[in-house]
Tab-separated table of C-alpha atoms in Angstrom:
chain	number	residue	atom	x	y	z
A	1048	UNK	CA	119.008	203.527	115.939
A	1049	UNK	CA	117.040	201.226	118.262
A	1050	UNK	CA	116.526	204.025	120.777
A	1051	UNK	CA	115.570	206.555	118.127
A	1052	UNK	CA	113.477	204.336	115.829
A	1053	UNK	CA	112.796	200.937	117.472
A	1054	UNK	CA	111.373	199.114	114.455
A	1055	UNK	CA	114.482	199.798	112.370
A	1056	UNK	CA	116.915	199.240	115.202
A	1057	UNK	CA	115.410	195.931	116.180
A	1058	UNK	CA	115.807	194.709	112.549
A	1059	UNK	CA	119.375	196.017	112.304
A	1060	UNK	CA	120.691	194.512	115.537
A	1061	UNK	CA	120.574	190.890	114.329
A	1062	UNK	CA	122.186	191.915	111.054
A	1063	UNK	CA	124.891	193.806	112.988
A	1064	UNK	CA	125.509	190.768	115.206
A	1065	UNK	CA	125.824	188.495	112.173
A	1066	UNK	CA	128.262	190.860	110.450
A	1067	UNK	CA	130.420	191.179	113.563
A	1068	UNK	CA	130.388	187.423	113.976
A	1069	UNK	CA	131.500	186.952	110.360
A	1070	UNK	CA	134.351	189.536	110.747
A	1071	UNK	CA	135.548	187.780	113.896
A	1072	UNK	CA	135.466	184.369	112.252
A	1073	UNK	CA	137.351	185.624	109.243
A	1074	UNK	CA	140.067	187.102	111.491
A	1075	UNK	CA	140.696	183.732	113.233
A	1076	UNK	CA	142.375	185.687	116.061
A	1077	UNK	CA	141.187	185.327	119.633
A	1078	UNK	CA	141.767	189.010	120.472
A	1079	UNK	CA	139.913	190.248	117.400
A	1080	UNK	CA	137.037	187.876	118.058
A	1081	UNK	CA	136.335	189.513	121.381
A	1082	UNK	CA	137.537	193.087	120.599
A	1083	UNK	CA	135.172	193.741	117.696
A	1084	UNK	CA	131.949	192.765	119.564
A	1085	UNK	CA	133.109	194.614	122.687
A	1086	UNK	CA	133.680	197.734	120.633
A	1087	UNK	CA	129.957	197.791	119.704
A	1088	UNK	CA	128.990	198.786	123.285
A	1089	UNK	CA	130.990	202.061	123.631
A	1090	UNK	CA	130.136	202.974	120.016
A	1091	UNK	CA	126.417	202.578	120.832
A	1092	UNK	CA	126.854	204.620	124.051
A	1093	UNK	CA	128.540	207.479	122.196
A	1094	UNK	CA	126.087	207.521	119.341
A	1095	UNK	CA	123.203	207.361	121.786
A	1096	UNK	CA	124.580	210.301	123.743
A	1097	UNK	CA	124.946	212.313	120.497
A	1098	UNK	CA	121.577	211.552	118.918
A	1099	UNK	CA	119.244	210.341	121.668
A	1100	UNK	CA	120.701	211.448	125.010
A	1101	UNK	CA	117.894	209.940	127.039
A	1102	UNK	CA	118.429	206.603	125.343
A	1103	UNK	CA	122.230	206.365	125.505
A	1104	UNK	CA	122.243	203.794	128.309
A	1105	UNK	CA	119.446	201.810	126.630
A	1106	UNK	CA	121.402	201.811	123.382
A	1107	UNK	CA	124.552	200.483	125.131
A	1108	UNK	CA	122.588	197.760	126.925
A	1109	UNK	CA	120.877	196.656	123.719
A	1110	UNK	CA	124.194	196.692	121.870
A	1111	UNK	CA	125.655	194.380	124.530
A	1112	UNK	CA	122.725	191.914	124.606
A	1113	UNK	CA	121.625	191.910	120.938
A	1114	UNK	CA	124.897	192.604	119.095
A	1115	UNK	CA	128.058	191.913	121.159
A	1116	UNK	CA	127.049	188.683	122.948
A	1117	UNK	CA	125.558	186.964	119.863
A	1118	UNK	CA	128.670	187.897	117.846
A	1119	UNK	CA	130.941	186.375	120.540
A	1120	UNK	CA	128.837	183.211	120.540
A	1121	UNK	CA	129.149	182.995	116.719
A	1122	UNK	CA	132.906	183.407	116.972
A	1123	UNK	CA	133.130	180.678	119.575
A	1124	UNK	CA	130.680	178.163	118.082
A	1125	UNK	CA	130.405	178.597	114.297
A	1126	UNK	CA	133.470	176.589	113.339
A	1127	UNK	CA	134.749	173.009	112.973
A	1128	UNK	CA	131.720	171.870	111.022
A	1129	UNK	CA	129.248	172.260	113.815
A	1130	UNK	CA	125.558	171.962	112.978
A	1131	UNK	CA	123.897	175.299	112.454
A	1132	UNK	CA	121.135	174.529	114.948
A	1133	UNK	CA	123.746	173.805	117.597
A	1134	UNK	CA	125.325	177.190	116.865
A	1135	UNK	CA	121.872	178.713	117.378
A	1136	UNK	CA	121.655	177.188	120.879
A	1137	UNK	CA	125.007	178.705	121.793
A	1138	UNK	CA	123.845	182.148	120.583
A	1139	UNK	CA	120.558	181.704	122.494
A	1140	UNK	CA	122.408	180.807	125.684
A	1141	UNK	CA	124.773	183.757	125.669
A	1142	UNK	CA	122.080	186.207	124.579
A	1143	UNK	CA	119.673	184.907	127.272
A	1144	UNK	CA	122.357	185.078	129.980
A	1145	UNK	CA	123.065	188.676	129.027
A	1146	UNK	CA	119.380	189.590	129.173
A	1147	UNK	CA	118.848	187.934	132.552
A	1148	UNK	CA	122.010	189.624	133.902
A	1149	UNK	CA	120.588	193.019	132.922
A	1150	UNK	CA	117.344	192.236	134.715
A	1151	UNK	CA	119.237	191.141	137.806
A	1152	UNK	CA	121.441	194.219	137.749
A	1153	UNK	CA	118.406	196.466	137.391
A	1154	UNK	CA	116.739	194.755	140.364
A	1155	UNK	CA	119.867	195.175	142.515
A	1156	UNK	CA	120.424	198.789	141.470
A	1157	UNK	CA	116.842	200.012	141.902
A	1158	UNK	CA	115.558	197.653	144.578
A	1159	UNK	CA	112.455	196.917	142.469
A	1160	UNK	CA	111.350	193.975	140.455
A	1161	UNK	CA	111.968	194.925	136.760
A	1162	UNK	CA	108.738	193.225	135.691
A	1163	UNK	CA	106.648	195.193	138.161
A	1164	UNK	CA	108.383	198.443	137.212
A	1165	UNK	CA	107.781	197.932	133.488
A	1166	UNK	CA	104.201	196.846	134.110
A	1167	UNK	CA	103.598	199.975	136.165
A	1168	UNK	CA	104.907	202.211	133.390
A	1169	UNK	CA	102.751	200.325	130.892
A	1170	UNK	CA	99.691	200.711	133.038
A	1171	UNK	CA	100.255	204.465	133.314
A	1172	UNK	CA	100.270	204.804	129.512
A	1173	UNK	CA	97.150	202.715	128.891
A	1174	UNK	CA	94.445	205.315	129.831
A	1175	UNK	CA	95.972	207.859	127.463
A	1176	UNK	CA	96.110	205.332	124.606
A	1177	UNK	CA	92.531	204.269	125.185
A	1178	UNK	CA	91.446	207.936	125.234
A	1179	UNK	CA	93.142	208.428	121.838
A	1180	UNK	CA	91.314	205.393	120.438
A	1181	UNK	CA	88.025	206.728	121.800
A	1182	UNK	CA	88.592	210.158	120.275
A	1183	UNK	CA	89.408	208.478	116.936
A	1184	UNK	CA	85.920	207.059	116.806
A	1185	UNK	CA	86.523	203.505	117.972
A	1186	UNK	CA	83.440	201.723	119.327
A	1187	UNK	CA	83.297	200.930	123.019
A	1188	UNK	CA	83.274	197.191	122.324
A	1189	UNK	CA	86.606	197.487	120.455
A	1190	UNK	CA	88.101	199.663	123.162
A	1191	UNK	CA	87.054	197.113	125.805
A	1192	UNK	CA	88.740	194.322	123.823
A	1193	UNK	CA	91.916	196.359	123.444
A	1194	UNK	CA	91.822	197.165	127.165
A	1195	UNK	CA	91.633	193.455	128.026
A	1196	UNK	CA	94.544	192.778	125.643
A	1197	UNK	CA	96.623	195.526	127.296
A	1198	UNK	CA	95.817	194.113	130.748
A	1199	UNK	CA	96.852	190.607	129.646
A	1200	UNK	CA	100.145	192.047	128.330
A	1201	UNK	CA	100.680	194.006	131.569
A	1202	UNK	CA	100.165	190.850	133.668
A	1203	UNK	CA	102.474	188.874	131.406
A	1204	UNK	CA	105.249	191.433	131.706
A	1205	UNK	CA	104.818	191.723	135.454
A	1206	UNK	CA	104.792	187.959	136.107
A	1207	UNK	CA	106.949	186.460	133.325
A	1208	UNK	CA	109.504	189.066	132.264
A	1209	UNK	CA	112.470	186.629	132.595
A	1210	UNK	CA	110.639	184.148	130.348
A	1211	UNK	CA	109.839	186.875	127.832
A	1212	UNK	CA	113.502	187.879	127.786
A	1213	UNK	CA	114.574	184.304	127.138
A	1214	UNK	CA	111.903	183.861	124.420
A	1215	UNK	CA	113.113	187.091	122.770
A	1216	UNK	CA	116.679	185.690	122.940
A	1217	UNK	CA	115.505	182.628	120.984
A	1218	UNK	CA	113.754	184.730	118.328
A	1219	UNK	CA	116.659	187.139	117.997
A	1220	UNK	CA	119.221	184.349	117.769
A	1221	UNK	CA	117.202	182.646	115.020
A	1222	UNK	CA	117.229	185.916	113.077
A	1223	UNK	CA	121.018	186.203	113.538
A	1224	UNK	CA	121.893	182.611	112.629
A	1225	UNK	CA	119.364	181.980	109.851
A	1226	UNK	CA	117.518	185.069	108.477
A	1227	UNK	CA	120.479	187.518	108.341
A	1228	UNK	CA	123.292	184.984	107.859
A	1229	UNK	CA	123.314	185.223	104.064
A	1230	UNK	CA	123.300	189.017	103.880
A	1231	UNK	CA	126.042	189.200	106.484
A	1232	UNK	CA	128.270	186.652	104.702
A	1233	UNK	CA	127.742	183.983	107.311
A	1234	UNK	CA	126.170	181.567	104.824
A	1235	UNK	CA	129.666	180.300	103.951
A	1236	UNK	CA	130.603	179.554	107.564
A	1237	UNK	CA	132.041	176.140	108.372
A	1238	UNK	CA	128.840	174.517	109.652
A	1239	UNK	CA	126.828	171.494	108.557
A	1240	UNK	CA	123.072	171.067	108.098
A	1241	UNK	CA	122.904	174.724	107.103
A	1242	UNK	CA	119.331	174.920	105.777
A	1243	UNK	CA	116.618	175.970	108.198
A	1244	UNK	CA	114.594	173.039	106.946
A	1245	UNK	CA	117.062	170.792	108.860
A	1246	UNK	CA	116.598	172.576	112.162
A	1247	UNK	CA	116.253	170.285	115.185
A	1248	UNK	CA	116.171	170.609	118.974
A	1249	UNK	CA	118.111	168.371	121.387
A	1250	UNK	CA	116.276	165.438	122.897
A	1251	UNK	CA	116.969	166.910	126.362
A	1252	UNK	CA	114.647	169.790	125.668
A	1253	UNK	CA	111.749	167.489	124.872
A	1254	UNK	CA	112.458	165.490	128.020
A	1255	UNK	CA	112.584	168.651	130.116
A	1256	UNK	CA	109.303	169.920	128.668
A	1257	UNK	CA	107.299	167.259	130.546
A	1258	UNK	CA	108.272	168.012	134.159
A	1259	UNK	CA	108.373	171.773	133.477
A	1260	UNK	CA	104.869	171.570	131.983
A	1261	UNK	CA	103.632	169.659	135.028
A	1262	UNK	CA	105.049	172.215	137.383
A	1263	UNK	CA	103.451	174.984	135.382
A	1264	UNK	CA	100.111	173.171	135.612
A	1265	UNK	CA	99.997	171.943	139.192
A	1266	UNK	CA	102.886	173.603	141.062
A	1267	UNK	CA	102.664	176.311	143.683
A	1268	UNK	CA	102.656	179.970	142.787
A	1269	UNK	CA	106.435	180.444	142.802
A	1270	UNK	CA	107.151	177.102	141.077
A	1271	UNK	CA	104.498	177.864	138.488
A	1272	UNK	CA	106.030	181.256	137.770
A	1273	UNK	CA	109.511	179.767	137.315
A	1274	UNK	CA	108.167	176.935	135.201
A	1275	UNK	CA	106.364	179.322	132.835
A	1276	UNK	CA	109.572	181.340	132.481
A	1277	UNK	CA	111.228	178.134	131.209
A	1278	UNK	CA	108.233	177.089	129.067
A	1279	UNK	CA	108.285	180.320	127.056
A	1280	UNK	CA	111.728	179.825	125.439
A	1281	UNK	CA	111.066	176.069	125.091
A	1282	UNK	CA	107.839	176.794	123.306
A	1283	UNK	CA	109.605	179.176	120.868
A	1284	UNK	CA	112.288	176.563	120.107
A	1285	UNK	CA	109.672	173.914	119.367
A	1286	UNK	CA	107.777	176.505	117.288
A	1287	UNK	CA	110.964	176.980	115.222
A	1288	UNK	CA	111.196	173.188	114.771
A	1289	UNK	CA	107.596	173.092	113.587
A	1290	UNK	CA	108.293	175.976	111.291
A	1291	UNK	CA	111.308	174.038	109.925
A	1292	UNK	CA	108.943	171.161	109.055
A	1293	UNK	CA	106.771	173.620	107.116
A	1294	UNK	CA	109.880	174.868	105.341
A	1295	UNK	CA	110.867	171.257	104.457
A	1296	UNK	CA	107.389	170.606	103.019
A	1297	UNK	CA	107.539	173.839	100.978
A	1298	UNK	CA	110.938	172.859	99.635
A	1299	UNK	CA	109.668	169.385	98.809
A	1300	UNK	CA	106.627	170.852	97.001
A	1301	UNK	CA	108.797	173.453	95.211
A	1302	UNK	CA	106.443	176.223	96.332
A	1303	UNK	CA	107.002	179.595	94.726
A	1304	UNK	CA	107.616	182.892	96.543
A	1305	UNK	CA	103.954	183.895	96.614
A	1306	UNK	CA	102.905	180.497	97.976
A	1307	UNK	CA	105.629	180.566	100.672
A	1308	UNK	CA	104.594	184.070	101.702
A	1309	UNK	CA	100.987	183.035	102.066
A	1310	UNK	CA	101.863	179.966	104.117
A	1311	UNK	CA	104.163	181.909	106.440
A	1312	UNK	CA	101.530	184.616	106.866
A	1313	UNK	CA	99.073	181.936	107.887
A	1314	UNK	CA	101.252	180.021	110.353
A	1315	UNK	CA	101.984	183.211	112.316
A	1316	UNK	CA	98.276	183.703	113.054
A	1317	UNK	CA	96.925	182.255	116.252
A	1318	UNK	CA	96.349	179.459	117.077
A	1319	UNK	CA	98.792	178.103	114.449
A	1320	UNK	CA	101.944	179.085	116.461
A	1321	UNK	CA	100.718	176.880	119.301
A	1322	UNK	CA	99.990	174.020	116.928
A	1323	UNK	CA	103.393	174.381	115.326
A	1324	UNK	CA	105.066	174.302	118.775
A	1325	UNK	CA	103.243	171.048	119.581
A	1326	UNK	CA	104.180	169.595	116.207
A	1327	UNK	CA	107.814	170.521	116.876
A	1328	UNK	CA	107.691	168.763	120.248
A	1329	UNK	CA	106.160	165.597	118.820
A	1330	UNK	CA	108.527	165.627	115.870
A	1331	UNK	CA	111.264	164.457	118.268
A	1332	UNK	CA	109.433	161.103	118.430
A	1333	UNK	CA	107.801	160.999	114.976
A	1334	UNK	CA	110.578	162.569	112.787
A	1335	UNK	CA	108.375	163.750	109.956
A	1336	UNK	CA	111.225	164.947	107.728
A	1337	UNK	CA	113.125	161.664	107.829
A	1338	UNK	CA	109.920	159.827	106.859
A	1339	UNK	CA	109.394	162.210	104.003
A	1340	UNK	CA	112.969	161.699	102.813
A	1341	UNK	CA	112.566	157.897	102.912
A	1342	UNK	CA	109.271	158.097	101.051
A	1343	UNK	CA	110.860	160.384	98.458
A	1344	UNK	CA	113.770	157.950	98.038
A	1345	UNK	CA	111.325	155.120	97.575
A	1346	UNK	CA	109.302	157.035	95.010
A	1347	UNK	CA	112.462	158.022	93.054
A	1348	UNK	CA	114.703	154.920	93.098
A	1349	UNK	CA	118.289	155.140	91.885
A	1350	UNK	CA	119.709	153.345	88.833
A	1351	UNK	CA	120.112	150.150	90.827
A	1352	UNK	CA	116.480	150.116	92.047
A	1353	UNK	CA	113.274	149.069	90.317
A	1354	UNK	CA	112.930	150.791	86.982
A	1355	UNK	CA	116.626	151.739	86.949
A	1356	UNK	CA	119.416	150.608	84.706
């Protein structure tokens, strides 16, 4: 599905990973917990060969990274009352390792840097896309803006592909553990602090952000490149933490579905994602949600407090 229709496949992969993780958790058997996710890879290979022959290998690789490995991480981590955000980190780690392993394997097999290879293929497609926009009646100013955006994306892929893979692993894992957990039956898993509004990042990530940020700002070319690869997934994690604060505020204000949709639509527009990432970083030291809870407890005292019986 991902090879044939990428938008649908990329939505179904986190759902498939969540369902496989749930099935493995319900079995409680070590062999089943690894056999079910492993089975997804040959199934994807066969289906890809039948329906999209040119994408069979791509389908198998995506099944391994986006379905099998997250499901194995869920089987290993989503038990014994662990916090849901800690489960997310385990899924991120295994998914990211799988993605980086594929990049390394590609580099060894082809002898080329995967980022440069993808950037080259992207650059070859750009003139045709711009020609289509021009024939559709787009003004030259718009085409120039789109060309600059394409060039920025090409440079980003060429220089920071490992960081983009790690950032994608964070986003995909958040979809697996939070967004698709209820539909896949994972909402009843044995974990604590289940609501996304309780999502937190470990203190070590905030501590690591400072030296990594300094290296990205003042380090040499190679150090700056590696530091940016680390900053990308860190930034996404802190963005999720900032988004969790927004979710907590919406829950506290009892916002309706329309109000929530409007807020989420707004916060995903630039520059709000950057602001949310910064707020998620500083929340480690300010702890906005705990302050809100204390204020709410003070405003609504129990029966033994002022105004109670």
